[in-house]
Short mmCIF file of C-alpha atoms in Angstrom, two decimals:
data_model
loop_
_atom_site.label_atom_id
_atom_site.label_comp_id
_atom_site.label_asym_id
_atom_site.label_seq_id
_atom_site.Cartn_x
_atom_site.Cartn_y
_atom_site.Cartn_z
CA MET A 82 -30.09 -68.36 -101.42
CA SER A 83 -29.85 -70.80 -104.28
CA GLN A 84 -26.85 -73.00 -104.74
CA ALA A 85 -24.36 -71.96 -107.52
CA ALA A 86 -24.65 -73.87 -110.77
CA PRO A 87 -22.00 -76.53 -111.43
CA PHE A 88 -18.97 -75.44 -113.52
CA ASP A 89 -19.88 -77.59 -116.50
CA ARG A 90 -23.32 -76.00 -116.75
CA VAL A 91 -21.74 -72.54 -116.62
CA ALA A 92 -19.25 -73.48 -119.34
CA GLU A 93 -22.01 -74.95 -121.46
CA SER A 94 -24.06 -71.79 -121.12
CA LEU A 95 -21.05 -69.64 -122.01
CA LEU A 96 -20.25 -71.75 -125.06
CA ALA A 97 -23.83 -71.45 -126.21
CA PHE A 98 -23.61 -67.68 -125.84
CA TRP A 99 -20.43 -67.56 -127.93
CA ALA A 100 -21.93 -69.80 -130.60
CA GLU A 101 -25.01 -67.61 -130.83
CA ALA A 102 -22.73 -64.59 -131.18
CA GLY A 103 -20.98 -66.23 -134.15
CA VAL A 104 -17.77 -67.38 -132.46
CA ASP A 105 -16.83 -70.81 -133.82
CA ALA A 106 -13.08 -71.13 -133.12
CA MET A 107 -10.41 -70.17 -130.61
CA LEU A 108 -7.48 -68.56 -132.39
CA HIS A 109 -5.29 -67.67 -129.38
CA ASP A 110 -4.15 -69.49 -126.25
CA THR A 111 -4.34 -66.36 -124.10
CA PRO A 112 -7.21 -63.85 -123.86
CA ILE A 113 -6.94 -60.46 -125.57
CA ASP A 114 -8.57 -57.26 -124.33
CA ARG A 115 -10.30 -56.26 -127.56
CA ILE A 116 -11.55 -52.95 -126.10
CA GLU A 117 -8.05 -51.89 -125.17
CA ALA A 118 -6.65 -53.18 -128.45
CA GLY A 119 -9.23 -51.16 -130.33
CA LYS A 120 -7.76 -47.94 -129.00
CA PHE A 121 -4.62 -48.51 -131.03
CA VAL A 122 -4.76 -47.28 -134.64
CA PRO A 123 -2.27 -49.17 -136.81
CA PRO A 124 -0.25 -47.12 -139.30
CA LYS A 125 -1.40 -47.14 -142.93
CA PRO A 126 0.56 -49.52 -145.14
CA PRO A 127 2.75 -47.88 -147.77
CA GLU A 128 0.85 -47.11 -150.96
CA LYS A 129 1.61 -49.59 -153.70
CA LYS A 130 2.26 -48.29 -157.16
CA PRO A 131 0.35 -50.12 -159.90
CA LEU A 132 2.46 -52.45 -161.97
CA ALA A 133 3.01 -51.35 -165.52
CA ALA A 134 1.47 -53.72 -168.04
CA ALA A 135 3.81 -55.39 -170.47
CA PRO A 136 3.58 -53.76 -173.88
CA ALA A 137 1.76 -55.84 -176.51
CA PRO A 138 2.75 -55.93 -180.16
CA SER A 139 1.05 -52.96 -181.74
CA ARG A 140 0.87 -50.78 -184.79
CA ALA A 141 1.53 -47.06 -184.86
CA GLY A 142 -2.06 -46.17 -183.93
CA GLY A 143 -2.15 -48.58 -180.99
CA GLY A 144 -3.62 -52.08 -180.66
CA PRO A 145 -2.44 -55.36 -182.18
CA ASP A 146 -1.31 -55.17 -185.78
CA VAL A 147 -3.84 -57.64 -187.14
CA ALA A 148 -3.61 -56.26 -190.66
CA GLY A 149 0.16 -56.71 -190.62
CA ALA A 150 -0.15 -60.27 -189.33
CA VAL A 151 -2.74 -61.12 -191.98
CA ALA A 152 -0.54 -59.65 -194.69
CA GLN A 153 2.42 -61.70 -193.48
CA ALA A 154 0.30 -64.85 -193.32
CA ARG A 155 -0.97 -64.20 -196.84
CA GLN A 156 2.58 -63.82 -198.14
CA LEU A 157 3.80 -67.00 -196.45
CA ALA A 158 0.76 -68.96 -197.58
CA ALA A 159 1.14 -67.84 -201.19
CA GLY A 160 4.75 -69.01 -201.18
CA ALA A 161 3.82 -72.55 -200.11
CA GLN A 162 3.69 -74.71 -203.24
CA ASN A 163 2.46 -77.86 -201.49
CA LEU A 164 0.89 -78.94 -198.21
CA GLU A 165 4.19 -79.82 -196.56
CA ALA A 166 5.54 -76.35 -197.32
CA LEU A 167 2.30 -74.84 -196.00
CA LYS A 168 2.62 -76.84 -192.79
CA ALA A 169 6.18 -75.55 -192.32
CA ALA A 170 5.06 -71.98 -193.02
CA ILE A 171 2.36 -72.22 -190.36
CA ALA A 172 4.80 -73.66 -187.82
CA GLY A 173 7.20 -70.77 -188.41
CA PHE A 174 4.53 -68.06 -188.31
CA ASP A 175 4.58 -65.83 -185.21
CA GLY A 176 1.66 -63.56 -186.04
CA CYS A 177 -1.04 -65.49 -184.13
CA SER A 178 -1.02 -64.82 -180.39
CA LEU A 179 -2.29 -68.35 -179.66
CA LYS A 180 1.19 -69.64 -180.46
CA PHE A 181 2.50 -67.94 -177.32
CA GLU A 182 -0.38 -68.75 -174.95
CA GLY A 183 0.59 -72.27 -173.93
CA ALA A 184 0.28 -74.25 -177.15
CA ARG A 185 2.89 -76.97 -177.59
CA GLN A 186 2.99 -76.91 -181.38
CA ALA A 187 1.13 -75.96 -184.53
CA VAL A 188 -1.62 -78.40 -185.50
CA PHE A 189 -2.25 -78.24 -189.24
CA ALA A 190 -4.15 -81.10 -190.86
CA ARG A 191 -4.57 -84.77 -191.62
CA GLY A 192 -6.18 -86.75 -194.41
CA ALA A 193 -5.98 -87.20 -198.17
CA ALA A 194 -4.16 -84.41 -200.02
CA ASP A 195 -6.57 -84.74 -202.98
CA ALA A 196 -9.75 -85.26 -200.93
CA PRO A 197 -13.08 -84.26 -202.51
CA LEU A 198 -14.32 -83.14 -199.08
CA LEU A 199 -12.49 -80.71 -196.79
CA VAL A 200 -13.62 -80.72 -193.15
CA ILE A 201 -13.01 -77.57 -191.10
CA GLY A 202 -13.35 -77.59 -187.32
CA GLU A 203 -12.82 -74.96 -184.65
CA GLY A 204 -9.34 -75.43 -183.21
CA PRO A 205 -7.05 -77.99 -181.59
CA GLY A 206 -7.81 -79.42 -178.15
CA ALA A 207 -5.47 -80.96 -175.59
CA GLU A 208 -4.90 -84.27 -177.39
CA GLU A 209 -4.51 -82.53 -180.74
CA ASP A 210 -1.99 -80.14 -179.21
CA ALA A 211 -0.01 -83.08 -177.85
CA ARG A 212 -0.06 -85.17 -181.04
CA GLY A 213 0.10 -82.43 -183.66
CA GLU A 214 -2.97 -83.58 -185.63
CA PRO A 215 -6.57 -82.29 -185.63
CA PHE A 216 -9.55 -84.31 -184.39
CA VAL A 217 -7.70 -87.17 -182.70
CA GLY A 218 -9.47 -87.11 -179.32
CA ARG A 219 -12.87 -88.55 -178.45
CA ALA A 220 -14.65 -86.07 -180.68
CA GLY A 221 -12.31 -86.87 -183.55
CA GLN A 222 -12.85 -90.60 -183.12
CA LEU A 223 -16.60 -90.07 -183.34
CA LEU A 224 -16.13 -87.90 -186.43
CA ASP A 225 -14.06 -90.61 -188.11
CA LYS A 226 -16.73 -93.23 -187.39
CA MET A 227 -19.46 -91.04 -188.82
CA LEU A 228 -17.45 -90.21 -191.93
CA ALA A 229 -16.66 -93.89 -192.49
CA ALA A 230 -20.32 -94.88 -192.04
CA ALA A 231 -21.29 -92.27 -194.64
CA GLY A 232 -18.81 -93.72 -197.14
CA LEU A 233 -16.33 -90.88 -196.75
CA ASP A 234 -13.42 -92.80 -195.21
CA GLY A 235 -10.19 -91.83 -196.99
CA ARG A 236 -11.97 -89.07 -198.90
CA VAL A 237 -11.54 -86.19 -196.48
CA PHE A 238 -8.92 -83.63 -195.53
CA ILE A 239 -9.39 -82.33 -191.97
CA THR A 240 -8.15 -79.03 -190.53
CA ASN A 241 -9.31 -76.13 -188.29
CA THR A 242 -9.91 -72.38 -188.39
CA VAL A 243 -6.87 -71.86 -186.10
CA PHE A 244 -3.72 -73.94 -185.80
CA TRP A 245 -2.79 -73.53 -182.14
CA ARG A 246 -4.76 -74.65 -179.11
CA PRO A 247 -6.65 -71.77 -177.45
CA PRO A 248 -5.91 -71.70 -173.69
CA GLY A 249 -8.48 -73.63 -171.70
CA ASN A 250 -9.99 -74.89 -174.98
CA ARG A 251 -11.89 -71.62 -175.30
CA THR A 252 -13.47 -70.61 -178.59
CA PRO A 253 -10.95 -68.86 -180.86
CA SER A 254 -11.63 -65.18 -181.38
CA ALA A 255 -12.58 -63.67 -184.72
CA LEU A 256 -9.19 -61.93 -184.85
CA GLU A 257 -7.32 -65.19 -184.26
CA GLN A 258 -9.35 -66.84 -187.01
CA ALA A 259 -8.72 -63.90 -189.35
CA VAL A 260 -4.95 -64.15 -188.86
CA CYS A 261 -5.02 -67.87 -189.71
CA GLN A 262 -7.45 -67.52 -192.61
CA PRO A 263 -4.83 -67.05 -195.38
CA PHE A 264 -3.26 -70.40 -194.46
CA LEU A 265 -6.65 -72.10 -194.39
CA GLU A 266 -7.60 -70.67 -197.79
CA ARG A 267 -4.27 -71.79 -199.24
CA ALA A 268 -4.93 -75.30 -197.91
CA ILE A 269 -8.30 -75.30 -199.66
CA GLU A 270 -6.62 -74.12 -202.85
CA LEU A 271 -3.95 -76.84 -202.71
CA VAL A 272 -6.34 -79.68 -201.87
CA SER A 273 -8.94 -78.41 -204.37
CA PRO A 274 -11.95 -80.18 -202.79
CA LYS A 275 -15.46 -80.25 -204.22
CA MET A 276 -17.18 -79.27 -200.97
CA LEU A 277 -16.61 -78.04 -197.43
CA LEU A 278 -18.04 -79.51 -194.23
CA LEU A 279 -18.01 -76.87 -191.49
CA VAL A 280 -18.02 -78.57 -188.11
CA GLY A 281 -19.45 -76.53 -185.24
CA ALA A 282 -20.62 -72.95 -184.82
CA PRO A 283 -17.19 -71.21 -184.66
CA SER A 284 -16.17 -72.79 -187.95
CA ALA A 285 -19.47 -72.09 -189.71
CA LYS A 286 -19.69 -68.49 -188.50
CA SER A 287 -16.08 -67.73 -189.42
CA MET A 288 -16.16 -69.30 -192.87
CA LEU A 289 -19.62 -68.06 -193.89
CA LYS A 290 -19.53 -64.70 -192.11
CA ARG A 291 -22.91 -65.35 -190.51
CA ASP A 292 -24.24 -64.86 -186.98
CA GLU A 293 -26.92 -67.57 -186.72
CA GLY A 294 -26.49 -70.44 -184.28
CA ILE A 295 -25.38 -73.84 -185.50
CA LEU A 296 -28.85 -75.35 -185.01
CA SER A 297 -30.13 -72.83 -187.52
CA LEU A 298 -27.23 -73.20 -189.96
CA ARG A 299 -26.78 -76.97 -189.93
CA GLY A 300 -28.02 -79.08 -192.81
CA ARG A 301 -28.28 -76.11 -195.18
CA TRP A 302 -26.18 -75.40 -198.25
CA PHE A 303 -24.19 -72.18 -198.50
CA GLU A 304 -21.65 -70.86 -200.96
CA TRP A 305 -18.27 -70.21 -199.41
CA ARG A 306 -16.11 -67.61 -201.14
CA SER A 307 -12.45 -66.88 -200.43
CA GLU A 308 -11.35 -63.43 -199.33
CA ALA A 309 -9.88 -62.70 -202.76
CA GLY A 310 -12.95 -64.08 -204.51
CA ASN A 311 -10.99 -66.58 -206.61
CA LEU A 312 -12.34 -69.66 -204.79
CA GLU A 313 -15.97 -70.62 -204.36
CA LEU A 314 -17.33 -73.90 -203.01
CA PRO A 315 -20.59 -75.33 -201.65
CA ALA A 316 -20.40 -75.65 -197.87
CA MET A 317 -22.58 -77.34 -195.30
CA PRO A 318 -22.43 -76.62 -191.54
CA THR A 319 -23.09 -79.45 -189.13
CA LEU A 320 -22.94 -80.16 -185.40
CA HIS A 321 -19.58 -80.63 -183.73
CA PRO A 322 -18.91 -84.21 -182.55
CA ALA A 323 -18.02 -82.84 -179.09
CA PHE A 324 -21.60 -81.56 -178.89
CA LEU A 325 -22.87 -84.96 -180.01
CA LEU A 326 -20.95 -86.63 -177.18
CA ARG A 327 -22.81 -84.38 -174.72
CA GLN A 328 -26.14 -84.62 -176.54
CA PRO A 329 -26.36 -88.10 -178.14
CA GLY A 330 -29.93 -87.41 -179.23
CA ALA A 331 -28.61 -84.89 -181.76
CA LYS A 332 -26.62 -87.53 -183.66
CA LYS A 333 -29.60 -88.10 -185.93
CA LYS A 334 -29.38 -84.51 -187.18
CA ALA A 335 -25.64 -84.74 -187.87
CA TRP A 336 -26.14 -88.07 -189.63
CA SER A 337 -28.83 -86.52 -191.83
CA ASP A 338 -26.39 -83.72 -192.72
CA LEU A 339 -23.72 -86.22 -193.75
CA LEU A 340 -26.14 -88.23 -195.91
CA THR A 341 -27.29 -85.07 -197.67
CA LEU A 342 -23.71 -84.00 -198.29
CA THR A 343 -22.61 -87.45 -199.51
CA GLU A 344 -25.54 -87.68 -201.89
CA ARG A 345 -24.53 -84.40 -203.54
CA LEU A 346 -20.85 -85.28 -203.52
CA ASP A 347 -21.50 -88.59 -205.30
CA ARG A 348 -23.76 -87.27 -208.03
CA PRO A 349 -22.48 -87.95 -211.55
CA ASP A 350 -21.97 -84.19 -212.00
CA ARG A 351 -19.99 -84.22 -208.68
CA GLY A 352 -21.95 -81.53 -206.89
CA ALA A 353 -22.59 -79.07 -209.70
#
């Protein structure tokens, strides 16, 4: 009769068996009879009632009252006789849901009030939200350098399609852009620029009402027309500086766009 295996070899064999069975941790100090425990059927937990969702602002037919918000924005924008009054009207406007989704403040614009070029981006980011001015982060610093190199320093007015930071820096929705559009159009009317530079796909698609990607739109001339049809300006889409920071090789395309725009802006007939 063979001699019994030493205890350590038995333990090692048992541990190997447990490991192969998928056991990788001891959760209790004392053993539990799982077979006996399995005979006990625990009572069902009480059924939870679903929580009622908080009601959202809506119109009579249901859904957000976008038309009402746009009408209110249009009325407030029309009453602003200068850019400072427009900035105050935007800050006091409650019709855009972005205002209540974590934004610190409204971010309107910066630049020359009589600029021949009006630059329109997507929306404020974290630094813009903190400082209250558009394009002041890394992307904005790159934009400023490019504008200065193209001879446009001090000749631009910079704003966005929406005036509150979207949560998580997501792309603003078409509805959010539509609600802010009357303020943006009033800014264009007050500044009275000669041309628009549309920075990034969300800006270009919103302003031009087109679905193509920015790589297809960039560097081409389009005619922007206001919702009421009383304003019409040449507009050029270009790549967003945030994209250029991620893809430095694309800077050549954006630089070409700026040179084309500047050449037309500086013609003796001033872009006609």
